[in-house]
Amino acid sequence: MVEEILPGLYRIEVPLPNSPLKALNSYLVKGQGRFLLIDTGMNREECLRPMLSALKKLDVDLNKTDFFITHLHADHSGLVGDLATDTSKVYFNKPEAAFISSQPSVEYWQGLFSFLQSHGFPEAELKKVWAGHPGFKFSSRRQVDFTTVGEGDTIEVGDYLFKGIETPGHSPGHMCLYEASKKVLVCGDHILFDITPNITHWVQLDNSLKQYLTNLEKVYSLDVNLVLPGHRNLWHNHRKRITELQEHHQDRLKEALAALEDGEKTAWQVAPYITWDIDCSSWEEFPAVQKWFAIGETIAHLDYLEADGRIQKGAKNRMVLYSLA
Ligand SMILES: [Zn+2]
């Protein structure tokens, strides 16, 4: 689906089969002789075909197209290797450009797997994650030369002058784009409206939940009329949603604390005490990949509580255990 949102700015809805996210919002901006495509969809036929047909409908020449990637997740960055040409600039934040360019190896993923095992994630479930994780299956396979951007850097295309805003939290280097004269905020997965962005533990980012909440405050002050998120519906009132997201995480923090009231637990044991927005009636029913996202989010909340001095972390038989401070 292609729709013109503002003069010269279009939303391309890229389907994400079998994902609870349903689709990715890619945004195309038309300038004089050049185009900017913001986020791309996953590296898979089911995304590539609709993307190419949308670009054709919009008369976009990929030889005259630059890209901005909000963050490294495969649904946002996966297709850039297929779409970018030798003359394209691919704007991307520094920490994630370095990470992607280093081509996360099998050892990287194995390290992550042992980390999660030490938090109680069962080996049999991890094997299922290995088969179904979008990060292994649908990332870009081609090395891309990135043009790194950071806080305050500008990208001009047609009538639009976008300014980069660094918003780590959902991912280590996540960035938004702000168009001040049009009061438009392109926010990737920093703020979503119908669903809640996943905030997980990152080896590359200390206390990701704390950083996420700080960066919600950072964009709260912006004067915004239209928010263009990475998934689902567009919205106007970012401040109302930011308040809801802050409350959401405060509630999850309370649930994590309550889970520890009757004694120490691993993150795996804490996770079922937390309310998850997923169409499953019990924790056991969650697909393995969703359990992976849930445990990452649980650890992010436990990291936050530990840094805050409300809980402490110990180890027993190579398992990480949390208890009330
Ligand atoms: Zn994401």
mmCIF file of C-alpha atoms and ligand atoms in Angstrom:
data_model
loop_
_atom_site.group_PDB
_atom_site.id
_atom_site.type_symbol
_atom_site.label_atom_id
_atom_site.label_comp_id
_atom_site.label_asym_id
_atom_site.label_seq_id
_atom_site.Cartn_x
_atom_site.Cartn_y
_atom_site.Cartn_z
ATOM 1 C CA MET A 1 0.000 0.000 0.000
ATOM 2 C CA VAL A 2 1.274 3.454 -0.920
ATOM 3 C CA GLU A 3 -0.219 6.650 0.457
ATOM 4 C CA GLU A 4 0.792 10.315 0.232
ATOM 5 C CA ILE A 5 0.929 11.693 3.761
ATOM 6 C CA LEU A 6 2.259 15.189 3.080
ATOM 7 C CA PRO A 7 3.237 16.792 -0.236
ATOM 8 C CA GLY A 8 6.166 14.747 -1.552
ATOM 9 C CA LEU A 9 6.195 12.380 1.457
ATOM 10 C CA TYR A 10 4.732 8.892 1.085
ATOM 11 C CA ARG A 11 4.215 5.903 3.318
ATOM 12 C CA ILE A 12 4.945 2.482 1.810
ATOM 13 C CA GLU A 13 3.492 -0.351 3.864
ATOM 14 C CA VAL A 14 5.807 -3.372 3.599
ATOM 15 C CA PRO A 15 4.220 -6.641 4.815
ATOM 16 C CA LEU A 16 6.053 -8.634 7.516
ATOM 17 C CA PRO A 17 4.587 -12.156 7.226
ATOM 18 C CA ASN A 18 4.235 -14.154 10.481
ATOM 19 C CA SER A 19 5.346 -11.182 12.572
ATOM 20 C CA PRO A 20 3.082 -9.694 15.268
ATOM 21 C CA LEU A 21 4.234 -6.310 13.895
ATOM 22 C CA LYS A 22 2.265 -7.122 10.681
ATOM 23 C CA ALA A 23 3.978 -4.514 8.468
ATOM 24 C CA LEU A 24 6.770 -1.958 8.349
ATOM 25 C CA ASN A 25 6.197 1.691 7.497
ATOM 26 C CA SER A 26 8.809 2.800 5.008
ATOM 27 C CA TYR A 27 8.732 6.504 4.073
ATOM 28 C CA LEU A 28 9.718 7.903 0.715
ATOM 29 C CA VAL A 29 10.538 11.579 0.285
ATOM 30 C CA LYS A 30 10.700 13.029 -3.228
ATOM 31 C CA GLY A 31 13.094 15.861 -3.889
ATOM 32 C CA GLN A 32 14.268 17.656 -7.036
ATOM 33 C CA GLY A 33 16.134 14.892 -8.797
ATOM 34 C CA ARG A 34 16.797 12.827 -5.666
ATOM 35 C CA PHE A 35 14.812 10.580 -3.382
ATOM 36 C CA LEU A 36 15.199 9.532 0.253
ATOM 37 C CA LEU A 37 13.879 6.188 1.468
ATOM 38 C CA ILE A 38 13.583 5.803 5.236
ATOM 39 C CA ASP A 39 13.740 2.139 6.374
ATOM 40 C CA THR A 40 13.298 -0.762 3.999
ATOM 41 C CA GLY A 41 11.706 -4.023 5.217
ATOM 42 C CA MET A 42 13.364 -7.413 5.673
ATOM 43 C CA ASN A 43 15.712 -9.135 3.268
ATOM 44 C CA ARG A 44 13.066 -11.510 1.866
ATOM 45 C CA GLU A 45 10.950 -11.805 -1.263
ATOM 46 C CA GLU A 46 7.732 -11.003 0.619
ATOM 47 C CA CYS A 47 9.160 -7.530 1.368
ATOM 48 C CA LEU A 48 11.224 -6.963 -1.785
ATOM 49 C CA ARG A 49 8.365 -7.513 -4.251
ATOM 50 C CA PRO A 50 5.893 -5.040 -2.688
ATOM 51 C CA MET A 51 8.706 -2.530 -2.117
ATOM 52 C CA LEU A 52 9.813 -2.624 -5.763
ATOM 53 C CA SER A 53 6.247 -2.313 -7.002
ATOM 54 C CA ALA A 54 5.621 0.687 -4.692
ATOM 55 C CA LEU A 55 8.815 2.380 -5.869
ATOM 56 C CA LYS A 56 7.761 1.806 -9.482
ATOM 57 C CA LYS A 57 4.347 3.296 -8.800
ATOM 58 C CA LEU A 58 6.047 6.374 -7.303
ATOM 59 C CA ASP A 59 8.448 6.676 -10.266
ATOM 60 C CA VAL A 60 11.489 6.273 -8.059
ATOM 61 C CA ASP A 61 14.875 5.724 -9.682
ATOM 62 C CA LEU A 62 17.076 3.735 -7.284
ATOM 63 C CA ASN A 63 20.159 5.265 -8.931
ATOM 64 C CA LYS A 64 18.971 8.605 -7.543
ATOM 65 C CA THR A 65 17.907 7.309 -4.116
ATOM 66 C CA ASP A 66 19.558 7.754 -0.722
ATOM 67 C CA PHE A 67 18.570 5.875 2.407
ATOM 68 C CA PHE A 68 18.177 6.592 6.096
ATOM 69 C CA ILE A 69 17.979 3.619 8.445
ATOM 70 C CA THR A 70 16.501 4.341 11.886
ATOM 71 C CA HIS A 71 18.103 1.250 13.467
ATOM 72 C CA LEU A 72 19.664 -2.140 12.818
ATOM 73 C CA HIS A 73 16.644 -4.441 13.184
ATOM 74 C CA ALA A 74 16.149 -6.593 10.086
ATOM 75 C CA ASP A 75 12.636 -5.238 9.418
ATOM 76 C CA HIS A 76 14.139 -1.719 9.089
ATOM 77 C CA SER A 77 17.522 -2.426 7.516
ATOM 78 C CA GLY A 78 17.283 -5.860 5.845
ATOM 79 C CA LEU A 79 16.567 -4.775 2.265
ATOM 80 C CA VAL A 80 19.068 -1.931 2.050
ATOM 81 C CA GLY A 81 21.715 -4.206 0.507
ATOM 82 C CA ASP A 82 19.317 -5.067 -2.340
ATOM 83 C CA LEU A 83 18.014 -1.533 -2.920
ATOM 84 C CA ALA A 84 21.092 0.688 -2.526
ATOM 85 C CA THR A 85 23.093 1.339 -5.713
ATOM 86 C CA ASP A 86 26.695 2.523 -6.176
ATOM 87 C CA THR A 87 25.470 6.124 -6.185
ATOM 88 C CA SER A 88 23.303 5.830 -3.051
ATOM 89 C CA LYS A 89 24.224 7.301 0.287
ATOM 90 C CA VAL A 90 23.058 5.130 3.159
ATOM 91 C CA TYR A 91 22.777 7.249 6.307
ATOM 92 C CA PHE A 92 23.080 5.191 9.464
ATOM 93 C CA ASN A 93 24.074 5.784 13.081
ATOM 94 C CA LYS A 94 27.704 5.142 14.026
ATOM 95 C CA PRO A 95 27.455 2.356 16.672
ATOM 96 C CA GLU A 96 25.142 0.177 14.605
ATOM 97 C CA ALA A 97 26.996 0.814 11.319
ATOM 98 C CA ALA A 98 30.139 -0.486 13.038
ATOM 99 C CA PHE A 99 28.282 -3.493 14.414
ATOM 100 C CA ILE A 100 26.650 -4.446 11.088
ATOM 101 C CA SER A 101 29.880 -3.874 9.135
ATOM 102 C CA SER A 102 31.649 -6.288 11.487
ATOM 103 C CA GLN A 103 29.176 -8.966 10.241
ATOM 104 C CA PRO A 104 27.895 -10.473 13.529
ATOM 105 C CA SER A 105 29.464 -13.922 13.499
ATOM 106 C CA VAL A 106 28.286 -17.288 14.731
ATOM 107 C CA GLU A 107 30.456 -16.624 17.818
ATOM 108 C CA TYR A 108 28.517 -13.410 18.498
ATOM 109 C CA TRP A 109 25.208 -15.263 18.470
ATOM 110 C CA GLN A 110 26.644 -18.141 20.506
ATOM 111 C CA GLY A 111 27.818 -15.626 23.102
ATOM 112 C CA LEU A 112 24.313 -14.225 23.249
ATOM 113 C CA PHE A 113 22.879 -17.720 23.581
ATOM 114 C CA SER A 114 25.138 -18.618 26.529
ATOM 115 C CA PHE A 115 24.271 -15.291 28.119
ATOM 116 C CA LEU A 116 20.551 -16.117 27.886
ATOM 117 C CA GLN A 117 21.169 -19.658 29.142
ATOM 118 C CA SER A 118 22.808 -18.163 32.226
ATOM 119 C CA HIS A 119 19.533 -16.291 32.724
ATOM 120 C CA GLY A 120 17.568 -19.542 32.614
ATOM 121 C CA PHE A 121 16.553 -19.750 28.934
ATOM 122 C CA PRO A 122 16.343 -23.531 28.221
ATOM 123 C CA GLU A 123 18.646 -24.924 25.542
ATOM 124 C CA ALA A 124 15.795 -26.657 23.667
ATOM 125 C CA GLU A 125 13.924 -23.340 23.335
ATOM 126 C CA LEU A 126 17.102 -21.595 22.144
ATOM 127 C CA LYS A 127 17.400 -24.117 19.318
ATOM 128 C CA LYS A 128 13.924 -23.101 18.142
ATOM 129 C CA VAL A 129 14.957 -19.423 18.299
ATOM 130 C CA TRP A 130 17.959 -20.180 16.094
ATOM 131 C CA ALA A 131 15.566 -21.487 13.425
ATOM 132 C CA GLY A 132 13.111 -18.597 13.581
ATOM 133 C CA HIS A 133 14.887 -15.383 14.664
ATOM 134 C CA PRO A 134 14.385 -12.628 12.045
ATOM 135 C CA GLY A 135 17.862 -11.240 12.848
ATOM 136 C CA PHE A 136 19.595 -14.353 11.439
ATOM 137 C CA LYS A 137 17.155 -15.022 8.636
ATOM 138 C CA PHE A 138 16.327 -11.648 7.113
ATOM 139 C CA SER A 139 19.292 -9.305 7.613
ATOM 140 C CA SER A 140 21.059 -7.727 4.654
ATOM 141 C CA ARG A 141 23.690 -10.078 3.221
ATOM 142 C CA ARG A 142 25.563 -7.397 1.265
ATOM 143 C CA GLN A 143 28.159 -5.111 2.826
ATOM 144 C CA VAL A 144 27.000 -1.524 2.445
ATOM 145 C CA ASP A 145 29.181 1.603 2.719
ATOM 146 C CA PHE A 146 27.381 3.651 5.328
ATOM 147 C CA THR A 147 27.485 7.422 5.686
ATOM 148 C CA THR A 148 27.374 7.746 9.452
ATOM 149 C CA VAL A 149 25.165 10.398 11.026
ATOM 150 C CA GLY A 150 24.620 11.555 14.587
ATOM 151 C CA GLU A 151 22.920 14.157 16.746
ATOM 152 C CA GLY A 152 22.086 17.353 14.839
ATOM 153 C CA ASP A 153 23.285 16.139 11.420
ATOM 154 C CA THR A 154 20.939 17.205 8.649
ATOM 155 C CA ILE A 155 19.592 15.482 5.551
ATOM 156 C CA GLU A 156 17.933 17.719 2.986
ATOM 157 C CA VAL A 157 15.620 16.405 0.312
ATOM 158 C CA GLY A 158 13.111 18.552 -1.599
ATOM 159 C CA ASP A 159 11.203 20.763 0.853
ATOM 160 C CA TYR A 160 12.298 18.703 3.814
ATOM 161 C CA LEU A 161 15.217 19.425 6.105
ATOM 162 C CA PHE A 162 15.548 16.546 8.548
ATOM 163 C CA LYS A 163 17.669 16.782 11.668
ATOM 164 C CA GLY A 164 19.028 13.638 13.321
ATOM 165 C CA ILE A 165 18.123 12.963 16.938
ATOM 166 C CA GLU A 166 19.954 10.186 18.771
ATOM 167 C CA THR A 167 17.510 8.048 20.738
ATOM 168 C CA PRO A 168 19.274 4.858 21.938
ATOM 169 C CA GLY A 169 17.171 2.463 23.997
ATOM 170 C CA HIS A 170 15.190 0.248 21.639
ATOM 171 C CA SER A 171 18.565 -0.413 19.984
ATOM 172 C CA PRO A 172 22.111 0.809 20.775
ATOM 173 C CA GLY A 173 22.180 3.630 18.216
ATOM 174 C CA HIS A 174 18.533 4.222 17.317
ATOM 175 C CA MET A 175 17.885 7.580 15.624
ATOM 176 C CA CYS A 176 14.817 9.682 14.836
ATOM 177 C CA LEU A 177 14.519 12.429 12.216
ATOM 178 C CA TYR A 178 12.841 15.730 13.021
ATOM 179 C CA GLU A 179 11.538 18.229 10.471
ATOM 180 C CA ALA A 180 11.062 21.381 12.538
ATOM 181 C CA SER A 181 9.271 23.613 10.007
ATOM 182 C CA LYS A 182 6.695 20.896 9.273
ATOM 183 C CA LYS A 183 6.619 19.614 12.869
ATOM 184 C CA VAL A 184 7.102 16.040 11.679
ATOM 185 C CA LEU A 185 8.899 13.391 13.737
ATOM 186 C CA VAL A 186 10.040 10.203 11.991
ATOM 187 C CA CYS A 187 10.521 7.989 15.010
ATOM 188 C CA GLY A 188 11.334 4.419 13.877
ATOM 189 C CA ASP A 189 10.599 2.143 16.834
ATOM 190 C CA HIS A 190 11.233 4.802 19.500
ATOM 191 C CA ILE A 191 7.511 5.541 19.848
ATOM 192 C CA LEU A 192 4.849 3.169 18.545
ATOM 193 C CA PHE A 193 1.174 3.753 19.107
ATOM 194 C CA ASP A 194 -0.788 0.507 18.813
ATOM 195 C CA ILE A 195 1.994 -1.654 20.231
ATOM 196 C CA THR A 196 4.841 -1.081 22.686
ATOM 197 C CA PRO A 197 8.450 -0.958 21.446
ATOM 198 C CA ASN A 198 10.538 -3.859 22.734
ATOM 199 C CA ILE A 199 13.248 -2.679 25.125
ATOM 200 C CA THR A 200 15.777 -5.458 25.518
ATOM 201 C CA HIS A 201 19.147 -6.018 27.132
ATOM 202 C CA TRP A 202 22.054 -5.055 24.823
ATOM 203 C CA VAL A 203 25.681 -5.979 25.352
ATOM 204 C CA GLN A 204 26.512 -2.702 23.554
ATOM 205 C CA LEU A 205 24.242 -0.471 25.660
ATOM 206 C CA ASP A 206 24.394 -0.057 29.412
ATOM 207 C CA ASN A 207 20.975 0.021 31.153
ATOM 208 C CA SER A 208 18.954 0.237 27.937
ATOM 209 C CA LEU A 209 15.651 0.900 29.710
ATOM 210 C CA LYS A 210 17.116 3.892 31.551
ATOM 211 C CA GLN A 211 18.454 5.263 28.255
ATOM 212 C CA TYR A 212 15.145 4.602 26.538
ATOM 213 C CA LEU A 213 13.166 6.490 29.206
ATOM 214 C CA THR A 214 15.672 9.379 29.094
ATOM 215 C CA ASN A 215 15.288 9.560 25.314
ATOM 216 C CA LEU A 216 11.495 9.550 25.544
ATOM 217 C CA GLU A 217 11.899 12.689 27.677
ATOM 218 C CA LYS A 218 14.262 14.091 25.048
ATOM 219 C CA VAL A 219 11.683 13.967 22.241
ATOM 220 C CA TYR A 220 8.780 14.931 24.537
ATOM 221 C CA SER A 221 9.849 18.565 24.376
ATOM 222 C CA LEU A 222 9.788 18.724 20.547
ATOM 223 C CA ASP A 223 6.981 20.584 18.839
ATOM 224 C CA VAL A 224 5.315 17.826 16.802
ATOM 225 C CA ASN A 225 2.102 17.704 14.781
ATOM 226 C CA LEU A 226 2.633 14.409 13.008
ATOM 227 C CA VAL A 227 4.506 11.325 14.189
ATOM 228 C CA LEU A 228 5.630 8.788 11.566
ATOM 229 C CA PRO A 229 6.375 5.526 13.401
ATOM 230 C CA GLY A 230 8.012 2.359 12.079
ATOM 231 C CA HIS A 231 4.878 0.254 12.481
ATOM 232 C CA ARG A 232 1.108 0.598 12.416
ATOM 233 C CA ASN A 233 -0.760 3.906 12.603
ATOM 234 C CA LEU A 234 0.485 7.467 12.328
ATOM 235 C CA TRP A 235 -0.385 9.757 15.200
ATOM 236 C CA HIS A 236 -0.501 13.401 16.223
ATOM 237 C CA ASN A 237 -0.093 13.529 19.976
ATOM 238 C CA HIS A 238 3.355 12.150 20.824
ATOM 239 C CA ARG A 239 3.283 13.512 24.378
ATOM 240 C CA LYS A 240 0.202 11.518 25.389
ATOM 241 C CA ARG A 241 1.807 8.333 24.049
ATOM 242 C CA ILE A 242 5.136 9.051 25.769
ATOM 243 C CA THR A 243 3.311 9.345 29.098
ATOM 244 C CA GLU A 244 1.581 6.006 28.442
ATOM 245 C CA LEU A 245 4.900 4.337 27.549
ATOM 246 C CA GLN A 246 6.518 5.698 30.718
ATOM 247 C CA GLU A 247 3.626 4.304 32.789
ATOM 248 C CA HIS A 248 3.843 0.989 30.931
ATOM 249 C CA HIS A 249 7.479 0.531 31.977
ATOM 250 C CA GLN A 250 6.821 1.657 35.557
ATOM 251 C CA ASP A 251 4.104 -1.050 35.742
ATOM 252 C CA ARG A 252 6.494 -3.684 34.352
ATOM 253 C CA LEU A 253 9.142 -2.636 36.891
ATOM 254 C CA LYS A 254 6.589 -3.127 39.689
ATOM 255 C CA GLU A 255 5.704 -6.578 38.326
ATOM 256 C CA ALA A 256 9.377 -7.576 38.198
ATOM 257 C CA LEU A 257 9.847 -6.414 41.805
ATOM 258 C CA ALA A 258 6.694 -8.268 42.922
ATOM 259 C CA ALA A 259 8.019 -11.460 41.294
ATOM 260 C CA LEU A 260 11.021 -11.366 43.663
ATOM 261 C CA GLU A 261 8.984 -10.947 46.839
ATOM 262 C CA ASP A 262 8.949 -14.664 47.622
ATOM 263 C CA GLY A 263 12.648 -15.207 46.925
ATOM 264 C CA GLU A 264 15.431 -15.071 44.352
ATOM 265 C CA LYS A 265 14.711 -15.919 40.722
ATOM 266 C CA THR A 266 16.340 -16.086 37.302
ATOM 267 C CA ALA A 267 15.099 -13.704 34.598
ATOM 268 C CA TRP A 268 13.424 -16.739 32.985
ATOM 269 C CA GLN A 269 11.443 -17.272 36.201
ATOM 270 C CA VAL A 270 10.557 -13.575 36.491
ATOM 271 C CA ALA A 271 9.279 -13.263 32.885
ATOM 272 C CA PRO A 272 5.901 -15.054 33.409
ATOM 273 C CA TYR A 273 5.052 -12.526 36.185
ATOM 274 C CA ILE A 274 5.140 -9.700 33.655
ATOM 275 C CA THR A 275 2.162 -8.723 31.503
ATOM 276 C CA TRP A 276 2.971 -9.173 27.807
ATOM 277 C CA ASP A 277 1.024 -7.745 24.850
ATOM 278 C CA ILE A 278 0.713 -10.992 22.939
ATOM 279 C CA ASP A 279 -2.204 -13.176 21.826
ATOM 280 C CA CYS A 280 -1.312 -16.168 23.998
ATOM 281 C CA SER A 281 -3.170 -17.210 27.126
ATOM 282 C CA SER A 282 -0.100 -18.396 29.036
ATOM 283 C CA TRP A 283 3.702 -18.030 29.064
ATOM 284 C CA GLU A 284 4.083 -21.686 27.987
ATOM 285 C CA GLU A 285 2.178 -20.937 24.770
ATOM 286 C CA PHE A 286 4.530 -18.146 23.641
ATOM 287 C CA PRO A 287 6.464 -19.081 20.477
ATOM 288 C CA ALA A 288 10.197 -19.478 21.260
ATOM 289 C CA VAL A 289 11.139 -16.240 19.435
ATOM 290 C CA GLN A 290 8.593 -14.277 21.488
ATOM 291 C CA LYS A 291 10.049 -15.815 24.667
ATOM 292 C CA TRP A 292 13.449 -14.576 23.455
ATOM 293 C CA PHE A 293 12.126 -11.016 23.102
ATOM 294 C CA ALA A 294 10.325 -11.296 26.453
ATOM 295 C CA ILE A 295 13.373 -12.492 28.385
ATOM 296 C CA GLY A 296 15.510 -9.748 26.843
ATOM 297 C CA GLU A 297 12.928 -7.227 27.978
ATOM 298 C CA THR A 298 12.776 -8.809 31.457
ATOM 299 C CA ILE A 299 16.575 -8.545 31.820
ATOM 300 C CA ALA A 300 16.423 -4.869 30.710
ATOM 301 C CA HIS A 301 13.926 -4.182 33.516
ATOM 302 C CA LEU A 302 16.022 -6.129 36.053
ATOM 303 C CA ASP A 303 19.158 -4.199 34.946
ATOM 304 C CA TYR A 304 17.265 -0.966 35.593
ATOM 305 C CA LEU A 305 16.154 -2.073 39.074
ATOM 306 C CA GLU A 306 19.677 -3.237 39.912
ATOM 307 C CA ALA A 307 21.240 0.073 38.821
ATOM 308 C CA ASP A 308 18.598 1.784 40.925
ATOM 309 C CA GLY A 309 19.658 -0.228 43.985
ATOM 310 C CA ARG A 310 16.276 -1.888 44.420
ATOM 311 C CA ILE A 311 17.451 -5.415 43.610
ATOM 312 C CA GLN A 312 20.741 -7.274 43.548
ATOM 313 C CA LYS A 313 22.285 -9.801 41.244
ATOM 314 C CA GLY A 314 24.062 -12.973 42.351
ATOM 315 C CA ALA A 315 25.149 -16.259 40.781
ATOM 316 C CA LYS A 316 24.585 -19.889 41.700
ATOM 317 C CA ASN A 317 25.626 -22.896 39.575
ATOM 318 C CA ARG A 318 26.467 -20.546 36.684
ATOM 319 C CA MET A 319 22.933 -19.111 36.783
ATOM 320 C CA VAL A 320 22.248 -15.397 37.337
ATOM 321 C CA LEU A 321 19.803 -14.889 40.208
ATOM 322 C CA TYR A 322 18.057 -11.691 41.220
ATOM 323 C CA SER A 323 16.753 -10.862 44.688
ATOM 324 C CA LEU A 324 15.346 -7.851 46.487
ATOM 325 C CA ALA A 325 18.002 -5.527 47.890
HETATM 326 ZN ZN ZN B 1 13.061 -2.350 16.008
#
